[in-house]
Coordinates of C-alpha atoms in Angstrom, one line a residue:
Chain A
X1 CA -8.7 38.4 -6.0
X2 CA -6.1 36.5 -8.0
X3 CA -6.5 33.0 -6.8
X4 CA -8.3 30.3 -8.8
X5 CA -11.4 29.3 -6.7
X6 CA -11.5 25.5 -6.6
X7 CA -15.0 24.4 -7.3
X8 CA -15.5 21.4 -5.0
X9 CA -19.1 21.2 -5.9
X10 CA -18.4 20.7 -9.6
X11 CA -15.5 18.4 -8.9
X12 CA -17.6 16.3 -6.6
X13 CA -20.2 16.0 -9.3
X14 CA -17.5 14.8 -11.7
X15 CA -16.3 12.2 -9.2
X16 CA -19.9 11.0 -8.7
X17 CA -20.2 10.8 -12.5
X18 CA -17.1 8.6 -12.7
X19 CA -18.5 6.4 -9.9
X20 CA -21.8 6.1 -11.7
X21 CA -20.0 5.0 -14.9
X22 CA -18.1 2.3 -13.0
X23 CA -21.3 1.2 -11.2
X24 CA -23.1 0.9 -14.6
X25 CA -20.2 -1.2 -15.9
X26 CA -20.1 -3.5 -12.9
X27 CA -23.8 -4.2 -13.3
X28 CA -23.6 -4.8 -17.0
X29 CA -20.4 -6.8 -17.1
X30 CA -20.6 -8.6 -13.8
X31 CA -24.2 -8.3 -12.5
X32 CA -22.9 -6.7 -9.3
X33 CA -24.5 -3.7 -7.7
X34 CA -22.3 -2.0 -5.0
X35 CA -24.3 -1.4 -1.8
X36 CA -23.8 1.1 1.0
X37 CA -25.5 0.7 4.4
X38 CA -25.9 3.6 6.7
X39 CA -26.8 3.1 10.4
X40 CA -28.4 6.0 12.2
X41 CA -28.9 5.9 15.9
X42 CA -31.4 8.4 17.4
X43 CA -33.0 11.4 15.7
X44 CA -30.4 14.1 15.6
X45 CA -31.8 16.5 13.0
X46 CA -28.4 17.4 11.4
X47 CA -27.6 13.7 11.1
X48 CA -30.9 13.0 9.5
X49 CA -30.3 15.6 6.9
X50 CA -26.8 14.2 6.2
X51 CA -28.0 10.6 6.0
X52 CA -30.8 11.7 3.6
X53 CA -28.2 13.3 1.3
X54 CA -26.0 10.2 1.4
X55 CA -29.0 8.1 0.5
X56 CA -30.0 10.3 -2.4
X57 CA -26.5 10.4 -3.8
X58 CA -26.0 6.7 -3.4
X59 CA -29.1 6.0 -5.4
X60 CA -28.2 8.6 -8.0
X61 CA -24.9 6.8 -8.8
X62 CA -26.8 3.5 -9.2
X63 CA -25.8 1.9 -6.0
X64 CA -28.0 0.1 -3.5
X65 CA -28.7 2.1 -0.4
X66 CA -29.6 0.4 2.9
X67 CA -30.7 2.5 5.8
X68 CA -31.0 1.2 9.4
X69 CA -32.6 3.6 11.8
X70 CA -32.2 2.5 15.4
X71 CA -33.8 4.1 18.5
X72 CA -31.6 6.5 20.6
X73 CA -31.6 4.1 23.5
X74 CA -30.5 1.1 21.5
X75 CA -28.1 -1.2 23.4
X76 CA -24.6 -1.8 22.2
X77 CA -25.5 -5.5 21.7
X78 CA -28.4 -4.7 19.5
X79 CA -26.4 -2.2 17.5
X80 CA -23.6 -4.7 17.1
X81 CA -26.1 -7.3 15.9
X82 CA -27.1 -5.0 13.1
X83 CA -23.4 -4.3 12.2
X84 CA -22.6 -8.0 12.3
X85 CA -25.4 -8.8 9.9
X86 CA -24.2 -6.0 7.5
X87 CA -20.6 -7.4 7.8
X88 CA -21.9 -10.8 6.7
X89 CA -24.2 -9.5 4.0
X90 CA -22.6 -9.9 0.5
X91 CA -24.9 -7.2 -0.9
X92 CA -23.4 -4.6 1.4
X93 CA -19.9 -3.4 0.4
X94 CA -19.7 -0.3 2.6
X95 CA -21.0 0.3 6.1
X96 CA -21.0 3.5 8.1
X97 CA -22.5 4.5 11.3
X98 CA -23.5 8.1 11.4
X99 CA -21.8 10.0 14.2
X100 CA -22.3 11.3 16.8
X101 CA -24.0 8.4 18.5
X102 CA -25.7 8.8 21.9
X103 CA -23.4 9.0 24.9
X104 CA -24.0 5.4 26.1
X105 CA -22.3 4.1 22.9
X106 CA -18.6 4.3 22.1
X107 CA -17.8 5.6 18.6
X108 CA -14.4 3.8 18.9
X109 CA -16.1 0.4 19.7
X110 CA -18.7 0.9 17.0
X111 CA -16.0 1.6 14.3
X112 CA -14.0 -1.4 15.5
X113 CA -17.0 -3.6 15.0
X114 CA -17.3 -2.8 11.3
X115 CA -15.4 -5.2 9.0
X116 CA -12.3 -3.1 8.0
X117 CA -13.0 -4.1 4.3
X118 CA -16.4 -2.4 4.6
X119 CA -15.2 0.5 6.7
X120 CA -15.9 3.1 3.9
X121 CA -15.5 6.0 6.3
X122 CA -11.9 4.8 6.8
X123 CA -12.1 5.5 10.5
X124 CA -11.0 2.2 12.0
X125 CA -7.6 1.5 13.7
X126 CA -7.1 -1.2 11.1
X127 CA -7.4 1.2 8.2
X128 CA -5.3 3.8 10.0
X129 CA -2.6 1.1 10.3
X130 CA -2.8 0.3 6.6
X131 CA -2.4 3.9 5.6
X132 CA 0.4 4.5 8.1
X133 CA 2.2 1.4 6.7
X134 CA 1.7 2.5 3.0
X135 CA -0.6 -0.5 2.4
X136 CA -3.9 -0.8 0.7
X137 CA -6.9 0.1 2.8
X138 CA -9.8 2.4 2.9
X139 CA -9.0 6.1 3.4
X140 CA -11.1 8.5 5.4
X141 CA -13.4 10.4 3.0
X142 CA -12.5 14.1 3.7
X143 CA -8.7 13.7 3.4
X144 CA -9.3 11.5 0.3
X145 CA -11.4 14.3 -1.2
X146 CA -8.7 16.9 -0.4
X147 CA -6.1 14.7 -2.1
X148 CA -8.3 14.4 -5.2
X149 CA -8.7 18.2 -5.4
X150 CA -4.9 18.7 -4.9
X151 CA -4.0 16.1 -7.6
X152 CA -6.4 17.8 -10.0
X153 CA -5.0 21.2 -9.2
X154 CA -1.3 20.4 -8.9
X155 CA -0.6 17.1 -10.6
X156 CA 2.8 16.0 -9.3
X157 CA 3.3 17.3 -5.7
X158 CA 6.8 15.7 -5.2
X159 CA 9.1 17.9 -3.1
X160 CA 6.4 20.5 -2.3
X161 CA 6.2 21.8 1.3
X162 CA 2.8 20.8 2.7
X163 CA 1.6 22.1 6.0
X164 CA -1.4 20.4 7.7
X165 CA -2.9 22.5 10.5
X166 CA -4.8 20.2 12.9
X167 CA -3.9 16.7 14.0
X168 CA -7.2 14.8 14.4
X169 CA -7.4 11.1 13.7
X170 CA -10.4 11.9 11.5
X171 CA -8.6 14.3 9.2
X172 CA -5.2 15.8 10.0
X173 CA -3.2 12.6 10.6
X174 CA -4.5 10.7 7.5
X175 CA -4.1 13.9 5.4
X176 CA -0.5 14.1 6.4
X177 CA 0.1 10.4 5.5
X178 CA -1.5 11.0 2.1
X179 CA 0.7 14.1 1.4
X180 CA 3.7 12.1 2.4
X181 CA 2.8 9.4 -0.1
X182 CA 2.7 12.1 -2.7
X183 CA 6.3 12.8 -1.7
X184 CA 5.6 16.2 -0.1
X185 CA 7.8 17.4 2.8
X186 CA 5.0 17.4 5.4
X187 CA 4.7 19.5 8.5
X188 CA 1.9 18.8 11.0
X189 CA 1.0 21.9 13.0
X190 CA -1.6 22.3 15.8
X191 CA -2.7 24.3 18.8
X192 CA 0.8 24.0 20.5
X193 CA 2.7 25.1 17.4
X194 CA 4.7 28.3 17.9
X195 CA 4.8 30.9 15.1
X196 CA 1.9 29.3 13.3
X197 CA 1.9 32.2 10.8
X198 CA 5.5 31.5 9.9
X199 CA 5.0 27.8 9.6
X200 CA 2.0 28.3 7.3
X201 CA 4.0 30.9 5.3
X202 CA 6.4 28.1 4.2
X203 CA 3.6 26.0 2.7
X204 CA 3.2 25.4 -1.0
X205 CA 0.2 23.3 0.0
X206 CA -1.7 24.6 3.1
X207 CA -4.4 22.5 4.5
X208 CA -6.3 24.1 7.4
X209 CA -8.5 21.8 9.6
X210 CA -8.8 23.3 13.1
X211 CA -12.4 24.5 13.2
X212 CA -11.6 28.1 14.2
X213 CA -13.3 30.5 11.9
X214 CA -11.0 32.6 9.7
X215 CA -7.9 31.8 11.9
X216 CA -5.6 31.6 8.9
X217 CA -5.0 35.2 7.7
X218 CA -4.1 36.2 4.2
X219 CA -0.6 37.3 5.2
X220 CA 0.1 33.8 6.6
X221 CA -0.3 32.4 3.1
X222 CA 2.8 32.0 0.8
X223 CA 2.3 33.7 -2.5
X224 CA 1.3 31.1 -5.1
X225 CA 0.3 28.5 -2.5
X226 CA -2.6 26.1 -2.9
X227 CA -5.0 26.5 0.1
X228 CA -7.4 23.8 1.2
X229 CA -9.9 24.9 3.8
X230 CA -11.5 22.1 5.7
X231 CA -13.0 24.1 8.5
X232 CA -16.7 24.8 8.7
X233 CA -18.1 27.1 11.4
X234 CA -21.7 28.2 11.4
X235 CA -22.3 31.8 12.6
X236 CA -25.4 34.0 12.6
X237 CA -25.6 35.8 9.3
X238 CA -24.2 39.4 9.7
X239 CA -26.8 40.9 7.4
X240 CA -29.7 38.5 7.3
X241 CA -31.4 38.2 10.7
X242 CA -32.4 34.6 11.6
X243 CA -30.1 33.2 8.9
X244 CA -26.7 31.6 9.4
X245 CA -23.5 31.7 7.4
X246 CA -20.7 29.2 7.0
X247 CA -17.0 30.3 7.6
X248 CA -13.9 28.3 6.9
X249 CA -10.6 28.2 8.9
X250 CA -9.1 30.6 6.3
X251 CA -9.9 34.3 5.9
X252 CA -11.0 33.8 2.3
X253 CA -10.9 37.5 1.2
X254 CA -7.3 38.2 2.1
X255 CA -6.0 34.7 1.3
X256 CA -7.5 34.7 -2.2
X257 CA -5.3 37.7 -3.0
X258 CA -2.2 35.8 -2.2
X259 CA -2.8 32.1 -3.0
X260 CA -2.7 30.6 -6.5
X261 CA -5.7 28.5 -5.7
X262 CA -8.1 28.2 -2.8
X263 CA -11.2 26.2 -1.8
X264 CA -14.2 28.3 -0.7
X265 CA -16.5 27.5 2.2
X266 CA -19.1 26.4 1.4
X267 CA -18.6 24.7 -1.9
X268 CA -15.0 23.5 -1.6
X269 CA -14.0 20.4 0.4
X270 CA -17.5 19.8 1.8
X271 CA -19.2 18.3 -1.3
X272 CA -16.2 16.0 -1.8
X273 CA -16.9 14.0 1.4
X274 CA -20.0 12.1 0.2
X275 CA -18.5 11.7 -3.3
X276 CA -15.5 10.0 -1.7
X277 CA -17.8 7.8 0.4
X278 CA -19.4 6.6 -2.8
X279 CA -15.9 6.1 -4.4
X280 CA -14.8 4.1 -1.3
X281 CA -17.9 1.9 -1.5
X282 CA -17.2 1.3 -5.2
X283 CA -13.5 0.5 -4.3
X284 CA -14.6 -1.9 -1.5
X285 CA -17.0 -3.6 -3.9
X286 CA -14.4 -4.1 -6.6
X287 CA -11.9 -5.5 -4.0
X288 CA -14.4 -7.9 -2.5
X289 CA -15.2 -9.2 -5.9
X290 CA -11.5 -9.5 -7.0
X291 CA -12.1 -6.9 -9.7
X292 CA -9.6 -4.1 -10.7
X293 CA -10.1 -0.9 -8.7
X294 CA -11.4 2.2 -10.4
X295 CA -8.5 4.5 -11.4
X296 CA -8.3 8.0 -9.8
X297 CA -10.8 7.3 -7.1
X298 CA -8.5 5.9 -4.5
X299 CA -5.4 7.1 -2.6
Chain B
X1 CA 33.0 20.6 21.0
X2 CA 30.2 22.2 23.0
X3 CA 27.4 19.7 22.8
X4 CA 26.5 17.2 25.5
X5 CA 27.1 13.8 24.2
X6 CA 24.1 11.6 25.0
X7 CA 25.4 8.4 26.4
X8 CA 22.9 5.8 25.0
X9 CA 24.9 2.9 26.4
X10 CA 24.6 4.2 30.0
X11 CA 20.9 5.1 29.5
X12 CA 20.1 1.7 28.0
X13 CA 21.8 0.1 31.0
X14 CA 19.5 2.3 33.2
X15 CA 16.5 1.2 31.3
X16 CA 17.5 -2.5 31.6
X17 CA 17.9 -1.9 35.4
X18 CA 14.4 -0.5 35.6
X19 CA 13.1 -3.5 33.6
X20 CA 15.0 -5.9 35.9
X21 CA 13.4 -4.3 39.0
X22 CA 9.9 -4.6 37.6
X23 CA 10.6 -8.2 36.6
X24 CA 11.8 -9.0 40.1
X25 CA 8.6 -7.5 41.5
X26 CA 6.4 -9.3 39.1
X27 CA 8.0 -12.6 40.1
X28 CA 7.8 -11.9 43.8
X29 CA 4.4 -10.4 44.0
X30 CA 2.6 -12.3 41.2
X31 CA 4.7 -15.3 40.4
X32 CA 4.9 -14.1 36.8
X33 CA 8.1 -14.3 34.7
X34 CA 7.9 -12.2 31.5
X35 CA 9.0 -14.3 28.5
X36 CA 10.5 -13.2 25.1
X37 CA 10.6 -15.6 22.2
X38 CA 12.9 -15.0 19.3
X39 CA 12.5 -16.9 16.0
X40 CA 15.6 -17.0 13.8
X41 CA 15.3 -18.4 10.3
X42 CA 18.6 -19.5 8.6
X43 CA 22.1 -18.8 9.7
X44 CA 22.9 -15.1 8.8
X45 CA 26.0 -14.4 10.9
X46 CA 24.9 -10.8 11.8
X47 CA 21.5 -12.0 12.8
X48 CA 23.0 -14.7 15.0
X49 CA 25.1 -12.1 16.8
X50 CA 22.1 -9.9 17.3
X51 CA 19.9 -12.8 18.6
X52 CA 22.6 -13.9 21.0
X53 CA 22.8 -10.3 22.4
X54 CA 19.0 -10.3 22.8
X55 CA 19.1 -13.6 24.6
X56 CA 21.9 -12.5 27.0
X57 CA 20.2 -9.3 27.9
X58 CA 16.8 -11.0 28.3
X59 CA 18.2 -13.4 30.8
X60 CA 20.1 -10.6 32.5
X61 CA 16.9 -8.7 33.4
X62 CA 15.4 -11.9 34.8
X63 CA 13.1 -12.8 31.9
X64 CA 12.6 -16.1 30.2
X65 CA 14.2 -16.3 26.8
X66 CA 12.9 -18.7 24.2
X67 CA 14.9 -19.3 21.0
X68 CA 13.5 -21.0 18.0
X69 CA 16.1 -21.7 15.2
X70 CA 14.6 -22.8 12.0
X71 CA 16.4 -23.9 8.8
X72 CA 16.8 -21.4 6.0
X73 CA 14.4 -23.4 3.8
X74 CA 11.6 -23.6 6.3
X75 CA 8.2 -23.3 4.7
X76 CA 5.9 -20.5 5.6
X77 CA 3.4 -23.1 7.0
X78 CA 6.1 -24.5 9.3
X79 CA 7.1 -21.1 10.4
X80 CA 3.5 -20.0 11.0
X81 CA 3.0 -23.2 13.1
X82 CA 5.8 -22.1 15.4
X83 CA 4.4 -18.5 15.6
X84 CA 0.9 -19.8 16.3
X85 CA 2.2 -21.9 19.2
X86 CA 4.0 -18.9 20.6
X87 CA 0.9 -16.8 20.2
X88 CA -1.0 -19.4 22.2
X89 CA 1.7 -19.9 24.9
X90 CA 0.9 -18.0 28.1
X91 CA 4.6 -18.1 29.1
X92 CA 5.5 -16.1 26.1
X93 CA 4.6 -12.3 26.2
X94 CA 6.7 -11.1 23.4
X95 CA 7.6 -12.6 20.0
X96 CA 9.9 -11.4 17.4
X97 CA 11.1 -12.9 14.2
X98 CA 14.7 -11.7 13.4
X99 CA 14.8 -10.0 10.0
X100 CA 15.9 -10.3 7.3
X101 CA 14.2 -13.7 6.5
X102 CA 15.1 -15.7 3.4
X103 CA 13.5 -14.4 0.2
X104 CA 10.8 -17.1 -0.1
X105 CA 9.2 -15.7 3.1
X106 CA 7.4 -12.4 3.4
X107 CA 8.3 -10.2 6.3
X108 CA 5.0 -8.5 6.1
X109 CA 3.1 -11.8 6.3
X110 CA 5.3 -13.0 9.2
X111 CA 4.7 -9.9 11.2
X112 CA 1.0 -10.1 10.5
X113 CA 0.9 -13.6 11.9
X114 CA 2.2 -12.5 15.3
X115 CA -0.5 -11.7 17.9
X116 CA -0.4 -7.8 18.0
X117 CA -0.4 -8.0 21.8
X118 CA 2.9 -9.9 21.6
X119 CA 4.4 -8.0 18.7
X120 CA 7.1 -6.4 20.8
X121 CA 8.9 -5.2 17.8
X122 CA 5.9 -3.0 17.1
X123 CA 6.1 -3.7 13.4
X124 CA 2.6 -4.9 12.7
X125 CA -0.1 -2.9 10.8
X126 CA -2.3 -3.3 13.8
X127 CA 0.2 -1.6 16.1
X128 CA 0.9 1.1 13.5
X129 CA -2.8 1.8 13.5
X130 CA -3.0 2.0 17.3
X131 CA -0.1 4.5 17.2
X132 CA -1.6 6.5 14.4
X133 CA -4.9 6.7 16.3
X134 CA -3.3 7.7 19.6
X135 CA -4.3 4.4 21.2
X136 CA -2.4 2.0 23.4
X137 CA -0.3 -0.5 21.5
X138 CA 3.3 -1.6 21.2
X139 CA 5.7 0.9 19.7
X140 CA 8.6 0.0 17.4
X141 CA 11.8 -0.3 19.6
X142 CA 14.2 2.2 18.0
X143 CA 11.7 5.2 17.9
X144 CA 10.7 4.3 21.4
X145 CA 14.3 4.4 22.4
X146 CA 14.8 7.8 20.8
X147 CA 11.7 9.1 22.6
X148 CA 13.2 8.0 25.9
X149 CA 16.5 9.7 25.2
X150 CA 14.7 12.9 24.2
X151 CA 12.4 12.9 27.2
X152 CA 15.4 12.4 29.5
X153 CA 17.3 15.2 27.7
X154 CA 14.5 17.7 27.2
X155 CA 11.6 16.9 29.5
X156 CA 8.6 18.8 28.0
X157 CA 8.9 19.0 24.2
X158 CA 5.6 20.9 23.7
X159 CA 5.8 23.4 20.8
X160 CA 9.3 22.4 19.8
X161 CA 10.0 22.1 16.1
X162 CA 10.9 18.5 15.4
X163 CA 12.3 17.3 12.0
X164 CA 12.5 13.6 11.2
X165 CA 14.6 12.9 8.2
X166 CA 13.5 9.6 6.7
X167 CA 10.1 8.1 6.4
X168 CA 10.4 4.4 6.8
X169 CA 7.6 2.3 8.4
X170 CA 10.1 0.9 10.7
X171 CA 11.4 4.2 12.1
X172 CA 10.6 7.6 10.5
X173 CA 6.8 7.3 10.5
X174 CA 6.4 6.0 14.0
X175 CA 9.0 8.5 15.3
X176 CA 6.9 11.3 13.8
X177 CA 3.8 10.0 15.5
X178 CA 5.6 9.9 18.9
X179 CA 6.9 13.5 18.5
X180 CA 3.4 14.6 17.6
X181 CA 2.1 13.0 20.8
X182 CA 4.7 15.0 22.6
X183 CA 3.1 18.1 21.1
X184 CA 6.0 19.0 18.8
X185 CA 5.4 20.6 15.5
X186 CA 6.6 17.7 13.3
X187 CA 8.1 17.9 9.9
X188 CA 8.8 14.7 8.0
X189 CA 11.6 15.1 5.4
X190 CA 13.0 12.6 3.0
X191 CA 14.9 12.0 -0.3
X192 CA 12.5 14.2 -2.2
X193 CA 12.7 17.2 0.2
X194 CA 14.0 20.4 -1.3
X195 CA 16.5 22.5 0.7
X196 CA 17.0 19.7 3.2
X197 CA 19.7 21.8 5.0
X198 CA 17.2 24.6 5.5
X199 CA 14.5 22.3 6.8
X200 CA 17.0 20.7 9.2
X201 CA 18.1 24.2 10.3
X202 CA 14.7 24.9 11.8
X203 CA 14.7 21.8 14.0
X204 CA 14.9 22.1 17.8
X205 CA 14.9 18.3 17.6
X206 CA 16.6 16.8 14.6
X207 CA 16.3 13.1 14.1
X208 CA 18.2 11.7 11.2
X209 CA 17.4 8.2 9.9
X210 CA 18.3 7.9 6.2
X211 CA 21.3 5.5 6.3
X212 CA 23.6 7.9 4.4
X213 CA 26.9 8.4 6.2
X214 CA 27.5 11.9 7.5
X215 CA 24.9 13.4 5.2
X216 CA 23.7 16.0 7.8
X217 CA 26.4 18.6 8.1
X218 CA 27.2 20.7 11.1
X219 CA 26.0 23.9 9.4
X220 CA 22.6 22.2 8.8
X221 CA 22.1 22.1 12.6
X222 CA 20.3 24.8 14.5
X223 CA 22.4 26.2 17.3
X224 CA 21.2 24.6 20.5
X225 CA 19.3 21.8 18.8
X226 CA 19.1 18.2 20.2
X227 CA 20.4 15.8 17.5
X228 CA 19.4 12.1 17.4
X229 CA 21.4 10.1 14.9
X230 CA 19.8 6.8 14.0
X231 CA 22.0 6.0 11.0
X232 CA 24.6 3.3 11.1
X233 CA 26.9 2.8 8.1
X234 CA 29.9 0.5 8.3
X235 CA 33.0 1.6 6.4
X236 CA 36.6 0.3 6.2
X237 CA 38.5 1.9 9.0
X238 CA 40.6 4.8 7.5
X239 CA 43.6 4.1 9.8
X240 CA 43.4 0.5 10.8
X241 CA 43.6 -1.9 7.8
X242 CA 41.2 -4.8 7.9
X243 CA 39.1 -3.1 10.6
X244 CA 35.8 -1.3 10.1
X245 CA 34.3 1.9 11.5
X246 CA 30.7 2.9 12.1
X247 CA 29.4 6.2 10.9
X248 CA 26.1 7.9 11.6
X249 CA 23.9 10.1 9.4
X250 CA 25.3 13.2 11.1
X251 CA 28.8 14.6 10.7
X252 CA 29.5 14.3 14.4
X253 CA 32.5 16.6 14.6
X254 CA 31.0 19.7 13.1
X255 CA 27.4 19.1 14.5
X256 CA 28.7 18.7 18.0
X257 CA 30.1 22.3 17.8
X258 CA 26.6 23.6 17.2
X259 CA 24.1 21.3 18.9
X260 CA 23.2 21.4 22.6
X261 CA 23.1 17.7 22.7
X262 CA 23.9 14.9 20.3
X263 CA 23.9 11.1 20.2
X264 CA 27.2 9.5 19.0
X265 CA 27.5 6.5 16.6
X266 CA 28.1 4.0 18.0
X267 CA 26.9 4.3 21.6
X268 CA 23.9 6.5 21.1
X269 CA 20.6 5.2 19.8
X270 CA 21.9 1.7 19.0
X271 CA 22.0 0.3 22.6
X272 CA 18.5 1.5 23.2
X273 CA 16.9 -0.8 20.8
X274 CA 17.3 -4.1 22.8
X275 CA 16.6 -2.2 26.0
X276 CA 13.2 -1.1 24.5
X277 CA 12.5 -4.6 23.3
X278 CA 12.8 -5.8 26.9
X279 CA 10.7 -2.8 28.1
X280 CA 8.0 -3.8 25.5
X281 CA 8.1 -7.4 26.6
X282 CA 7.6 -6.3 30.2
X283 CA 4.8 -4.0 29.1
X284 CA 3.1 -6.7 27.1
X285 CA 3.4 -9.1 30.1
X286 CA 1.8 -6.5 32.5
X287 CA -1.1 -5.9 30.0
X288 CA -1.8 -9.5 29.4
X289 CA -2.0 -10.1 33.2
X290 CA -4.2 -7.0 33.8
X291 CA -1.4 -5.4 35.9
X292 CA -0.4 -1.7 35.8
X293 CA 2.2 -0.9 33.2
X294 CA 5.7 0.2 34.3
X295 CA 6.1 3.9 34.2
X296 CA 8.5 5.6 31.9
X297 CA 9.0 2.5 29.8
X298 CA 6.2 3.1 27.3
X299 CA 5.3 5.8 24.8

């Protein structure tokens, strides 16, 4: 292996540290405590684990954490009433509804109900429009996290060829917009792309987000490329019965012999998501109070 | 020359004919006349010519045309009052403010004031967000026109390599989104792109929108590609003193020996813009009345 393994866990801890510093300053200088509200509908075990992690990290950086657990059969009206109250609450600067929600609710309608200025998941059409127009909004956490890792690794990305594999609203499309803002030449590839290996092989920056375990082979990677692996697939552990193992979209072993730098799975992009959620909540708090935004924590 | 020259003038006339048919049916079956309102601030001669052309074509397809001419020193408040009235007017289904506006006004704020459902220029952040999210909105007229020409020329574009040169909010970015929706592998190139000739040379669909006369050379074009030239630069006519000549971003002579199909300048993309403005007004009218949208006239 020759590639630098990008330590997302350590970098996320550094980001949380920066957030914590800003939060302490906000409290001290302005008496303001940023607040993040998480709405959880139903009792999906994976969601509960994730919401608990968000709560813990929110408190750790000194922010206020508000949790709203609603029954799985909550009506849209009742859910919207909760969201409306959070929209109106000046102590709440960020709101997210943990997805998936039960089938009788529409994720699209839920996101649209959240005040775009508090949409710290950056999932709303309003924030997609701001990003697409090069205006200031809130950027979806996972692409923002990848951008931070890339900036840290590469500095100036101007003129680099970036290839994003995957075109979801949640990740691929906003990631492409962010790389374009960094003055990369950006290619968006996906399931219909022909000669995907060849397309990937041109990438100075290769971002894989398709959710197909180890699809990107080492010989698809341009020598010296920076590889960001956003995929997470859980498989039964090959050696430990009853245990599971996480795989990325990139075949790490072969790719790390070719790339200059690569994110592992787990421990790469994953930890950045909650760190960026906290960064977005801080940013939203500063904006709503007319204070300068923290540097290095936004797109 | 071997390439098919795409006749945008004839195709635009066909689109206007389809719009006129739908308008006649709307009047007959529902008693509804689609209406387009154009707001012109000041007396820019080029804008006056363009607004007059829009008015003429609007009337020709059977729509109602409303013109609002405001003095160059109109205040933002007074302009917004006009826009607000048009937003509220049920006879008006499309609103556009002719740009450029005088320096004391902000184009961004003007566009944001127009009801997104009536923003037939498709320039608002709200409509950019809908496009970026794959949702139904109104699409900027020139990229929509290019899409129509490409669909007519190529049919199914799935898996084709599309390269858009230029990344403006007005054209390049929405064009890339539209080509992505057609399942192309999309590359966005721009002034910082390295080896632009090589990037262009991979394009099955090459869309040039940079505003630099004849920048794209024939030997940059992949044999058999479809070339859409969005650039318009006016130069003094080389042979006729006192006259001017229009040039595209593509060197037509050499490119037409390599491409399978190419739009000329003038007479290619240009005429499609107003045709698509009328198509968008019709679409907005159908949507606001809960009627089915015309087929083939939307993204």
